[in-house]
Coordinates of C-alpha atoms in Angstrom, one line a residue:
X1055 CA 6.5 -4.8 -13.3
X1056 CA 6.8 -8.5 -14.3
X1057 CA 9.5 -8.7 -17.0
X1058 CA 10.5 -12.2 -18.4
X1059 CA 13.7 -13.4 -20.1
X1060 CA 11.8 -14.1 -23.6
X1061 CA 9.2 -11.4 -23.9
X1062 CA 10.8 -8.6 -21.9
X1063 CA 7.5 -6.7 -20.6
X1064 CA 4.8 -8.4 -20.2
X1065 CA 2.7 -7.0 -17.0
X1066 CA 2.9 -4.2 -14.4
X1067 CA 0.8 -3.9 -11.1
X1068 CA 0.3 -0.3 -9.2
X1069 CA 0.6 0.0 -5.4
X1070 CA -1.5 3.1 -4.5
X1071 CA -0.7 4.7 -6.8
X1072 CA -0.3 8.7 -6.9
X1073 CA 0.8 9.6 -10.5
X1074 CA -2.7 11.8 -10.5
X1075 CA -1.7 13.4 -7.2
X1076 CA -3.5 13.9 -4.1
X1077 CA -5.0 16.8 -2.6
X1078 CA -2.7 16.9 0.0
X1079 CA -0.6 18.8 -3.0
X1080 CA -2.4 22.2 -3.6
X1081 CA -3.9 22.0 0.2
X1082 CA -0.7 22.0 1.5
X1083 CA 0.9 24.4 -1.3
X1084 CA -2.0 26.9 -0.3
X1085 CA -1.0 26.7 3.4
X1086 CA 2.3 27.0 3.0
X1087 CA 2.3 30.2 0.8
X1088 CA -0.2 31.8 3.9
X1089 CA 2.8 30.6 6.2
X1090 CA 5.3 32.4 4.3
X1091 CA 3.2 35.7 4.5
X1092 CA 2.6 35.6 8.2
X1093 CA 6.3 34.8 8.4
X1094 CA 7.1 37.7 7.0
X1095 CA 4.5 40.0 7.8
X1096 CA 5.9 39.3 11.6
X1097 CA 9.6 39.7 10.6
X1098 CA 8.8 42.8 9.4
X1099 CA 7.6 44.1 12.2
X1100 CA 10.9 42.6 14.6
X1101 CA 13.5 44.4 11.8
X1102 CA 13.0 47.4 14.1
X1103 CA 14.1 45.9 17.5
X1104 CA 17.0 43.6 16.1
X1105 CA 20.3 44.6 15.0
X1106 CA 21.3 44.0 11.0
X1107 CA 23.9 41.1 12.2
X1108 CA 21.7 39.0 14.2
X1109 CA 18.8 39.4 11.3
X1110 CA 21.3 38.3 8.7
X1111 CA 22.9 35.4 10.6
X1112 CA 18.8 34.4 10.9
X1113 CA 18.5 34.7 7.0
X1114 CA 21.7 32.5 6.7
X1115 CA 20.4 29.8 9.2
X1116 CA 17.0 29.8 7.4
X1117 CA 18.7 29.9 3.5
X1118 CA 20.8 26.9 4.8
X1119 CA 18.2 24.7 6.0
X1120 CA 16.1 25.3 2.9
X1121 CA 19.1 24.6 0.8
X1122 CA 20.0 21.6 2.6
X1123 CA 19.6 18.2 0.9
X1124 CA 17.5 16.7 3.4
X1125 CA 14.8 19.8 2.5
X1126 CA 15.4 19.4 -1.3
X1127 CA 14.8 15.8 -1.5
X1128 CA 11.6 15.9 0.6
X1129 CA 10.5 19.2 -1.7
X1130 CA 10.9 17.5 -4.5
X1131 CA 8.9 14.5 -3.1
X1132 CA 5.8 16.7 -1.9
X1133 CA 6.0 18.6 -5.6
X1134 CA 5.0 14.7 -7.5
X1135 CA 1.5 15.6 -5.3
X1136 CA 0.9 18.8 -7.2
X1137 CA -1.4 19.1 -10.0
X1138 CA 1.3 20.7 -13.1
X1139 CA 3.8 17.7 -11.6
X1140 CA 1.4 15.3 -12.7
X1141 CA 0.8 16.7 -16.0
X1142 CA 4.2 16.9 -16.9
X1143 CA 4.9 13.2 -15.6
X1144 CA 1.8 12.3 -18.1
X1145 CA 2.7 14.3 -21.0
X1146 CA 6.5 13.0 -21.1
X1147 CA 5.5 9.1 -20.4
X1148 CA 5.3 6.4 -22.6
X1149 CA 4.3 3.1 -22.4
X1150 CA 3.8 0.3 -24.5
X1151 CA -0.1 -0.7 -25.8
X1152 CA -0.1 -4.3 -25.3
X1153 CA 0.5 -4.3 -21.5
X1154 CA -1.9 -4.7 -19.3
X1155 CA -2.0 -3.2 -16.1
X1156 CA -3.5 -3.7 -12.4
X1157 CA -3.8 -1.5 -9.6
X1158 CA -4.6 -2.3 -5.8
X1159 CA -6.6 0.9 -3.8
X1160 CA -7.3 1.3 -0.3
X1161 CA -9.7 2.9 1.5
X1162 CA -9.4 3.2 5.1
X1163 CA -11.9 2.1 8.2
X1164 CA -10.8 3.4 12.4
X1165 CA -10.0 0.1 12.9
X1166 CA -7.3 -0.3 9.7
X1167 CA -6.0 3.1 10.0
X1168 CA -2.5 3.1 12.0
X1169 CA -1.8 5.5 14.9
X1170 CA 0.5 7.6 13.0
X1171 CA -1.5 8.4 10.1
X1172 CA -4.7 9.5 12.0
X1173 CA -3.6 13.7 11.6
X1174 CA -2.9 12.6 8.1
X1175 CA -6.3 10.8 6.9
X1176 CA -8.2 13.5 9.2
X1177 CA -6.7 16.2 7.3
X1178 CA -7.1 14.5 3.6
X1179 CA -10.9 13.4 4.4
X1180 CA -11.3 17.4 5.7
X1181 CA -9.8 19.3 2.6
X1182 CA -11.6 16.9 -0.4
X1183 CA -14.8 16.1 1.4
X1184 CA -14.2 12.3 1.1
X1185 CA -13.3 9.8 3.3
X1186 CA -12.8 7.5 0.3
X1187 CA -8.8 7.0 0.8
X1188 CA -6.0 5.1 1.5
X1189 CA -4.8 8.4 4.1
X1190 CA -2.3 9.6 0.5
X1191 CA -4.9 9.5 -2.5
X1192 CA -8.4 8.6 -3.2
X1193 CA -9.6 5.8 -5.1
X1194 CA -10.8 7.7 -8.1
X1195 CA -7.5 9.0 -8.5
X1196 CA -5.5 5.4 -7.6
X1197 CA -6.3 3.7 -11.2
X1198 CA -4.0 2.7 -14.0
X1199 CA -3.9 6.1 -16.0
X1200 CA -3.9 9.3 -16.2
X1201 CA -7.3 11.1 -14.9
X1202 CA -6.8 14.8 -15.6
X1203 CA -4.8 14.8 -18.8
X1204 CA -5.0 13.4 -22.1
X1205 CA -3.2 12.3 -24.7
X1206 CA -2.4 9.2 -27.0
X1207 CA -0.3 7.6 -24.1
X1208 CA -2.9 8.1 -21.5
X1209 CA -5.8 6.6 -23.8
X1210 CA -3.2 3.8 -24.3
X1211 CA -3.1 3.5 -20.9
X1212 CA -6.8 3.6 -20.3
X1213 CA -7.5 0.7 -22.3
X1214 CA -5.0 -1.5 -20.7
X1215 CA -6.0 -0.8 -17.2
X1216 CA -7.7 -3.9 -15.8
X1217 CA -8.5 -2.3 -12.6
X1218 CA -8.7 -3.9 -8.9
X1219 CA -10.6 -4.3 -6.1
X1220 CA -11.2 -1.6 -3.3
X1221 CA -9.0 -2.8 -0.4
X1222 CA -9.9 -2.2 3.3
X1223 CA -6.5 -1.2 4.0
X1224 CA -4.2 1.6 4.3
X1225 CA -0.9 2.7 1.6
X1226 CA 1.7 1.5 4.3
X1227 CA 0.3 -2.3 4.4
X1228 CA 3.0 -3.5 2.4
X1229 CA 5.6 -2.8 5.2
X1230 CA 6.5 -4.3 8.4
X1231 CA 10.2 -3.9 9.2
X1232 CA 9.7 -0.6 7.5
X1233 CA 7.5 0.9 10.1
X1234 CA 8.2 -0.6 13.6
X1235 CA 9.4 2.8 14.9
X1236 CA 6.2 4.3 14.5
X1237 CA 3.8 0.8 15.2
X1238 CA 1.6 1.9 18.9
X1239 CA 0.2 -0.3 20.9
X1240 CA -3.0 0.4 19.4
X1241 CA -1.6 -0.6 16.1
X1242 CA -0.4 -3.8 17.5
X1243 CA -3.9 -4.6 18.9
X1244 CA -5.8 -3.6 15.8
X1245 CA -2.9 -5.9 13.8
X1246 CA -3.2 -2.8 11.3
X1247 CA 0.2 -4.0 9.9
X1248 CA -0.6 -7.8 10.1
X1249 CA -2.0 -8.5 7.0
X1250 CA -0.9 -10.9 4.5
X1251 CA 2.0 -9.1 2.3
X1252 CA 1.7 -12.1 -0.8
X1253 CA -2.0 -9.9 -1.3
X1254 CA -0.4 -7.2 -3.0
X1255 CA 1.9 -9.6 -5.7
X1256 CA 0.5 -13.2 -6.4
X1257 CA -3.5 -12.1 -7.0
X1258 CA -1.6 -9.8 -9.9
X1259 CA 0.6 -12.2 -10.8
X1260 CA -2.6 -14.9 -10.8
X1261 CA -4.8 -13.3 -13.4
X1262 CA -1.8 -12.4 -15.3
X1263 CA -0.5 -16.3 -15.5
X1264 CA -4.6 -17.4 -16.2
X1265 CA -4.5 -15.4 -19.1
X1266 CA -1.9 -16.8 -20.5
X1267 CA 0.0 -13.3 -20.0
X1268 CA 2.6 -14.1 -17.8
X1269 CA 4.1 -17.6 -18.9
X1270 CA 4.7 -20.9 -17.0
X1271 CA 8.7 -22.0 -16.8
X1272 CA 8.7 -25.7 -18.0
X1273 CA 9.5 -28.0 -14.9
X1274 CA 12.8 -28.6 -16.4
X1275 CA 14.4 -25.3 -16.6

């Protein structure tokens, strides 16, 4: 968001975005729930060879992890992918009608996808179908506003959302520092996380300033 001292709001740009969700949401909320069955369709069968301490010393362990902090913060980040988490992020928002809004999507290429996200952008292109996707969300679903719910705010939205380019790129491009643990030597050849980082601001801030939306300081102040 671009807010200035005089006019307060004025502008807002989305990076990927995935306030529509991905598919990685109900994919992954299908598998898990056929995990949990097999889990316990198995531990079922072991109650009869394991005595009732050890078997609730294992239900402890497994309530603590799952009750950990480290679990419930990465839950609740995997839940924003889920279809009823974006409706109820749409139907509670509200934003203003006069702001305009850009959005930058990706869709990656072999040679722009890093290492560590090859499993990840496999897996997304084989549940929807397409490989049109930044490895997190497609490009249908990447826009300014909401796609699968409506309402005043969302037509609001709609009519402010000046769209953007298709990037060849990937949703990690904006980091460098970020992701040096997990950068491969193949990463490093393909320069997958050299590109230009001012891409993803000044363009947005650009139009904005053409437009007279976003407004020149005088020299003097």
């Amino acid at each position: 968001k671009v807010i200035t001292g005089d006019y307060g709001l004025v502008c807002r740009q989305l990076l990927f975005s995935a306030a529509n969700g991905s598919m990685h949401g109900p994919a992954t909320e299908a598998k898990v729930h056929q995990l949990i069955t097999m889990i316990e369709e198995f531990l079922k069968y072991q109650q009869g060879y394991f005595s009732r301490a050890f078997i609730s010393t294992t239900i402890d362990v497994l309530n603590s992890g799952l009750d950990s902090s480290a679990f419930q913060k990465f839950l609740g980040g995997t839940k924003s992918f889920l279809p009823y988490a974006s409706r109820t992020f749409w139907r509670e928002a509200q934003h203003l009608p006069h702001i305009p809004t850009c959005v930058i999507r990706g869709v990656l290429e072999p040679h722009t996808t890093p290492e560590s996200l090859d499993m990840l952008s496999n897996t997304l292109t084989k549940q929807s179908g397409s490989a049109l996707h930044d490895s997190q969300v497609h490009v249908y679903d990447a826009v300014g506003h909401p796609v699968y719910f409506k309402n005043r705010n969302g037509r609001i939205l709609k009519s402010t959302d000046m769209g953007g380019a298709v990037q060849r790129t990937h949703h990690w491009s904006p980091l460098c520092e970020e992701v040096e643990y997990v950068r491969t030597d193949r990463d490093v050849e393909h320069g997958v996380f050299d590109c230009a980082k001012d891409r993803h601001i000044f363009p947005f801030c650009d139009v904005n300033a053409r437009f007279g939306i976003i407004k020149y300081a005088d020299v003097e102040n």
